[in-house]
Amino acid sequence: MRSVESSIASEARRFIKKDPSKLPLVAGLYAASIAAPGSGRLTRATYFFIRHLDDVLDGEMRPSYVSDEATNNPIDYARDLQQQILGNAHFDTTPIANMGRYAVTGLQKRARPNEDPRLLLSGIIEGMIFDNERRMQRKISSRDELMGYYALFNDFMDVTLMGLGEHERTSSFPMFGPSQGRLYSVRDIRKDWALGIINIPSDVINESDVSPITPIDDVTSDHSVQSWMKTEIQEGTQGMRETLDILDTLPDARPTKMMVRGLAKGAMKHLPQIAA
């Protein structure tokens, strides 16, 4: 069986090849082995297990990297791994399943008594499946559905902090995940629309002259959509600034501060300019 580290490296190479701009992120994950000895591999295994499933469900995985099962039936593939994570099925011997086993076993050792990393990972997988289903159907979601999905950014951060052996959790800065999701939804609106992912909530769609098949230039020039984008940028940025203020008050949390601060500032970059 391929070693976990070898599987991680294979996924890291694939991820960088798909998006070279992610090289600093991957380098940072490997640097964690220096900054937090004993934690780097667990953090990388957790991250790339989730990233692998996200790319499969987003349709961004080349068939040469995965089985026909994964490309033809991505939801079944994700559900199978979800059941393995939850302990409802034995882990199989594939490199990705082995990575998932390593991740959940390590996270369980570092979890607090009131935490269950299996449920956190399962919830993240459920959110990615939700994303797949709405992408395939060009489904319009309610504001509450979207905010529930964005809250999963906090779960992803929590398993990362758990893997690093950090004490803090996003319960100390709860606006981080929803704010990140709101800012990403505006920043990536063109790319997501082309993929079939509609992050404009149903109430805004109903007020606009937009439908799921409207050309993106007409979408972004619609008055109701522009008003929504402006609000998302304003409130998402405010939430991130509140997060940064809270981070400054946290004692003895240098790795947490560095990681969350970097992601928060990154989310606030390259946002479209909306006319007043």
Short mmCIF file of C-alpha atoms in Angstrom, two decimals:
data_model
loop_
_atom_site.label_atom_id
_atom_site.label_comp_id
_atom_site.label_asym_id
_atom_site.label_seq_id
_atom_site.Cartn_x
_atom_site.Cartn_y
_atom_site.Cartn_z
CA MET A 1 0.00 0.00 0.00
CA ARG A 2 1.26 3.48 -0.86
CA SER A 3 2.39 5.46 2.20
CA VAL A 4 0.23 8.33 3.44
CA GLU A 5 3.02 10.82 2.78
CA SER A 6 3.35 9.57 -0.80
CA SER A 7 -0.41 9.95 -1.32
CA ILE A 8 -0.29 13.46 0.11
CA ALA A 9 2.58 14.40 -2.20
CA SER A 10 0.70 13.03 -5.21
CA GLU A 11 -2.36 15.11 -4.35
CA ALA A 12 -0.20 18.18 -3.73
CA ARG A 13 1.41 17.86 -7.17
CA ARG A 14 -1.97 17.42 -8.82
CA PHE A 15 -3.37 20.44 -6.99
CA ILE A 16 -0.47 22.70 -8.00
CA LYS A 17 -0.62 21.48 -11.60
CA LYS A 18 -4.31 22.36 -11.72
CA ASP A 19 -3.74 25.80 -10.15
CA PRO A 20 -0.10 27.00 -9.91
CA SER A 21 -1.22 30.03 -7.87
CA LYS A 22 -1.79 27.62 -4.95
CA LEU A 23 1.93 26.87 -4.63
CA PRO A 24 2.38 29.21 -1.61
CA LEU A 25 -0.55 27.53 0.15
CA VAL A 26 0.94 24.07 -0.41
CA ALA A 27 4.38 25.29 0.66
CA GLY A 28 2.79 26.63 3.84
CA LEU A 29 1.23 23.25 4.57
CA TYR A 30 4.64 21.60 4.29
CA ALA A 31 6.23 24.35 6.38
CA ALA A 32 3.84 23.36 9.16
CA SER A 33 6.07 20.33 9.75
CA ILE A 34 8.79 22.76 10.80
CA ALA A 35 6.58 25.17 12.76
CA ALA A 36 4.57 22.42 14.45
CA PRO A 37 6.52 19.13 14.47
CA GLY A 38 4.23 16.11 14.45
CA SER A 39 1.32 18.14 13.14
CA GLY A 40 2.30 18.87 9.55
CA ARG A 41 1.49 15.47 8.06
CA LEU A 42 -1.87 15.27 9.83
CA THR A 43 -2.81 18.76 8.63
CA ARG A 44 -1.77 17.95 5.05
CA ALA A 45 -3.63 14.63 5.08
CA THR A 46 -6.79 16.36 6.29
CA TYR A 47 -6.51 19.21 3.80
CA PHE A 48 -5.77 17.08 0.73
CA PHE A 49 -8.40 14.48 1.61
CA ILE A 50 -11.01 17.26 1.60
CA ARG A 51 -9.49 18.96 -1.46
CA HIS A 52 -9.55 15.70 -3.40
CA LEU A 53 -13.26 15.20 -2.76
CA ASP A 54 -14.00 18.85 -3.49
CA ASP A 55 -12.31 18.63 -6.90
CA VAL A 56 -14.09 15.35 -7.71
CA LEU A 57 -17.47 16.83 -6.83
CA ASP A 58 -16.71 20.10 -8.66
CA GLY A 59 -15.91 18.18 -11.83
CA GLU A 60 -12.34 19.50 -11.76
CA MET A 61 -10.63 16.13 -11.45
CA ARG A 62 -9.09 14.63 -14.59
CA PRO A 63 -10.11 10.99 -15.17
CA SER A 64 -6.43 9.98 -15.15
CA TYR A 65 -6.25 10.83 -11.43
CA VAL A 66 -9.28 8.85 -10.21
CA SER A 67 -11.33 5.77 -10.97
CA ASP A 68 -14.25 5.68 -13.39
CA GLU A 69 -16.49 5.38 -10.32
CA ALA A 70 -15.37 8.76 -9.05
CA THR A 71 -15.83 10.59 -12.37
CA ASN A 72 -19.08 8.86 -13.37
CA ASN A 73 -20.71 8.78 -9.92
CA PRO A 74 -19.01 11.49 -7.83
CA ILE A 75 -21.77 11.65 -5.22
CA ASP A 76 -21.70 7.87 -4.66
CA TYR A 77 -17.91 8.07 -4.41
CA ALA A 78 -18.14 10.85 -1.81
CA ARG A 79 -20.90 9.10 0.13
CA ASP A 80 -18.82 5.93 0.33
CA LEU A 81 -15.86 7.81 1.81
CA GLN A 82 -18.22 9.70 4.11
CA GLN A 83 -19.51 6.41 5.53
CA GLN A 84 -15.94 5.22 6.04
CA ILE A 85 -15.11 8.43 7.92
CA LEU A 86 -18.20 8.01 10.13
CA GLY A 87 -17.18 4.45 10.96
CA ASN A 88 -20.21 2.92 9.25
CA ALA A 89 -18.00 1.08 6.75
CA HIS A 90 -14.47 -0.32 6.82
CA PHE A 91 -11.83 1.83 5.16
CA ASP A 92 -10.84 0.43 1.80
CA THR A 93 -7.25 0.26 0.56
CA THR A 94 -7.22 3.14 -1.93
CA PRO A 95 -4.67 5.93 -1.34
CA ILE A 96 -7.43 8.48 -0.67
CA ALA A 97 -9.28 6.24 1.79
CA ASN A 98 -5.96 5.57 3.54
CA MET A 99 -5.38 9.31 3.76
CA GLY A 100 -8.87 9.77 5.21
CA ARG A 101 -8.26 7.03 7.77
CA TYR A 102 -4.98 8.65 8.80
CA ALA A 103 -6.66 12.06 9.08
CA VAL A 104 -9.66 11.00 11.16
CA THR A 105 -7.56 8.78 13.44
CA GLY A 106 -5.11 11.60 14.13
CA LEU A 107 -7.84 14.19 14.61
CA GLN A 108 -9.69 12.00 17.10
CA LYS A 109 -6.55 11.87 19.24
CA ARG A 110 -6.38 15.68 19.29
CA ALA A 111 -10.07 16.47 19.66
CA ARG A 112 -11.52 17.90 22.82
CA PRO A 113 -14.00 15.75 24.78
CA ASN A 114 -16.94 17.64 23.24
CA GLU A 115 -15.62 17.42 19.65
CA ASP A 116 -16.13 14.69 17.08
CA PRO A 117 -13.93 15.18 14.00
CA ARG A 118 -15.85 12.43 12.21
CA LEU A 119 -18.99 14.57 12.30
CA LEU A 120 -17.06 17.68 11.27
CA LEU A 121 -15.55 15.91 8.25
CA SER A 122 -18.91 14.34 7.38
CA GLY A 123 -20.55 17.78 7.47
CA ILE A 124 -17.88 19.19 5.17
CA ILE A 125 -18.45 16.33 2.72
CA GLU A 126 -22.21 16.94 2.93
CA GLY A 127 -21.63 20.59 2.03
CA MET A 128 -19.52 19.61 -0.98
CA ILE A 129 -22.27 17.23 -2.13
CA PHE A 130 -24.77 20.10 -1.77
CA ASP A 131 -22.48 22.18 -4.00
CA ASN A 132 -22.32 19.40 -6.59
CA GLU A 133 -26.09 18.98 -6.73
CA ARG A 134 -26.79 22.66 -7.16
CA ARG A 135 -24.02 22.94 -9.78
CA MET A 136 -25.44 20.09 -11.85
CA GLN A 137 -28.98 21.51 -11.64
CA ARG A 138 -28.03 25.21 -11.77
CA LYS A 139 -30.12 25.32 -8.62
CA ILE A 140 -31.09 28.60 -6.98
CA SER A 141 -30.70 28.44 -3.20
CA SER A 142 -32.27 30.44 -0.42
CA ARG A 143 -30.25 32.89 1.64
CA ASP A 144 -30.45 30.55 4.66
CA GLU A 145 -29.19 27.59 2.59
CA LEU A 146 -26.23 29.61 1.36
CA MET A 147 -25.36 30.91 4.84
CA GLY A 148 -25.54 27.35 6.16
CA TYR A 149 -23.14 26.29 3.44
CA TYR A 150 -20.76 29.18 4.17
CA ALA A 151 -20.72 28.21 7.86
CA LEU A 152 -18.91 25.02 6.81
CA PHE A 153 -15.82 27.17 6.21
CA ASN A 154 -15.61 27.27 10.02
CA ASP A 155 -15.73 23.47 10.22
CA PHE A 156 -12.89 23.25 7.71
CA MET A 157 -10.86 25.71 9.78
CA ASP A 158 -11.64 23.82 12.99
CA VAL A 159 -10.33 20.48 11.69
CA THR A 160 -7.23 22.32 10.45
CA LEU A 161 -6.66 23.89 13.87
CA MET A 162 -7.29 20.51 15.47
CA GLY A 163 -4.69 18.92 13.21
CA LEU A 164 -2.14 21.59 14.11
CA GLY A 165 -2.75 20.96 17.80
CA GLU A 166 -4.04 24.48 18.32
CA HIS A 167 -6.24 25.32 21.30
CA GLU A 168 -8.42 27.91 19.55
CA ARG A 169 -11.50 27.15 17.45
CA THR A 170 -13.71 29.34 15.28
CA SER A 171 -16.16 29.61 18.19
CA SER A 172 -13.81 32.43 19.25
CA PHE A 173 -14.29 34.21 15.88
CA PRO A 174 -17.54 32.80 14.43
CA MET A 175 -17.90 35.42 11.68
CA PHE A 176 -14.84 34.10 9.87
CA GLY A 177 -16.48 31.29 7.86
CA PRO A 178 -19.68 33.06 6.78
CA SER A 179 -17.70 36.20 5.88
CA GLN A 180 -15.21 34.19 3.84
CA GLY A 181 -18.05 32.49 1.98
CA ARG A 182 -19.81 35.77 1.23
CA LEU A 183 -16.66 37.42 -0.10
CA TYR A 184 -15.70 34.40 -2.19
CA SER A 185 -19.21 34.27 -3.67
CA VAL A 186 -18.77 37.80 -5.05
CA ARG A 187 -15.12 37.48 -6.00
CA ASP A 188 -15.71 34.24 -7.93
CA ILE A 189 -19.14 35.03 -9.34
CA ARG A 190 -18.03 34.74 -12.97
CA LYS A 191 -16.16 31.47 -12.54
CA ASP A 192 -18.93 29.95 -10.41
CA TRP A 193 -21.69 31.03 -12.83
CA ALA A 194 -19.82 29.34 -15.69
CA LEU A 195 -19.60 26.14 -13.63
CA GLY A 196 -23.31 26.26 -12.79
CA ILE A 197 -22.87 27.36 -9.16
CA ILE A 198 -25.36 30.12 -8.36
CA ASN A 199 -24.52 31.91 -5.12
CA ILE A 200 -27.04 34.70 -5.64
CA PRO A 201 -29.89 33.95 -3.21
CA SER A 202 -33.39 33.26 -4.44
CA ASP A 203 -34.91 36.48 -3.08
CA VAL A 204 -32.40 38.54 -5.11
CA ILE A 205 -33.01 36.46 -8.24
CA ASN A 206 -36.77 36.97 -7.83
CA GLU A 207 -36.32 40.75 -7.58
CA SER A 208 -34.04 40.89 -10.64
CA ASP A 209 -34.30 40.29 -14.37
CA VAL A 210 -31.92 37.35 -14.01
CA SER A 211 -32.50 33.62 -14.52
CA PRO A 212 -30.06 30.68 -14.18
CA ILE A 213 -29.32 30.86 -17.93
CA THR A 214 -28.78 34.63 -18.17
CA PRO A 215 -25.32 35.55 -19.59
CA ILE A 216 -22.95 36.54 -16.80
CA ASP A 217 -22.38 40.08 -18.14
CA ASP A 218 -26.12 40.71 -17.87
CA VAL A 219 -26.13 39.15 -14.40
CA THR A 220 -23.41 41.39 -13.00
CA SER A 221 -24.92 44.53 -14.56
CA ASP A 222 -28.39 43.91 -13.10
CA HIS A 223 -29.29 46.52 -10.47
CA SER A 224 -30.61 44.03 -7.88
CA VAL A 225 -27.56 41.80 -8.29
CA GLN A 226 -25.20 44.77 -7.99
CA SER A 227 -26.97 45.85 -4.81
CA TRP A 228 -26.59 42.32 -3.40
CA MET A 229 -22.89 42.21 -4.37
CA LYS A 230 -22.26 45.54 -2.67
CA THR A 231 -23.96 44.35 0.52
CA GLU A 232 -22.02 41.06 0.51
CA ILE A 233 -18.74 42.94 0.14
CA GLN A 234 -19.59 45.44 2.87
CA GLU A 235 -20.91 42.93 5.40
CA GLY A 236 -18.35 40.25 4.53
CA THR A 237 -15.51 42.75 4.92
CA GLN A 238 -16.96 43.98 8.22
CA GLY A 239 -17.12 40.38 9.47
CA MET A 240 -13.50 39.80 8.49
CA ARG A 241 -12.37 43.01 10.21
CA GLU A 242 -14.19 41.91 13.35
CA THR A 243 -12.39 38.57 13.05
CA LEU A 244 -9.02 40.34 12.79
CA ASP A 245 -9.85 42.44 15.87
CA ILE A 246 -10.72 39.31 17.86
CA LEU A 247 -7.50 37.60 16.74
CA ASP A 248 -5.48 40.43 18.27
CA THR A 249 -7.00 39.64 21.68
CA LEU A 250 -6.23 35.91 21.65
CA PRO A 251 -3.30 34.90 23.89
CA ASP A 252 -0.70 32.34 22.85
CA ALA A 253 -2.24 31.53 19.47
CA ARG A 254 0.45 32.50 16.98
CA PRO A 255 -0.16 29.74 14.36
CA THR A 256 -3.92 30.36 14.55
CA LYS A 257 -3.44 34.08 14.13
CA MET A 258 -1.06 33.72 11.19
CA MET A 259 -3.30 31.30 9.31
CA VAL A 260 -6.65 33.00 9.91
CA ARG A 261 -5.22 36.47 9.35
CA GLY A 262 -3.72 35.38 6.03
CA LEU A 263 -7.00 33.84 4.85
CA ALA A 264 -9.04 36.82 6.02
CA LYS A 265 -6.84 39.32 4.22
CA GLY A 266 -6.77 37.11 1.13
CA ALA A 267 -10.57 36.97 1.04
CA MET A 268 -10.74 40.76 1.05
CA LYS A 269 -8.42 41.09 -1.96
CA HIS A 270 -9.36 41.32 -5.64
CA LEU A 271 -13.03 42.09 -5.00
CA PRO A 272 -14.95 43.76 -7.86
CA GLN A 273 -15.64 47.46 -7.68
CA ILE A 274 -19.38 48.12 -7.41
CA ALA A 275 -20.69 51.54 -8.39
CA ALA A 276 -22.40 53.44 -5.60
#
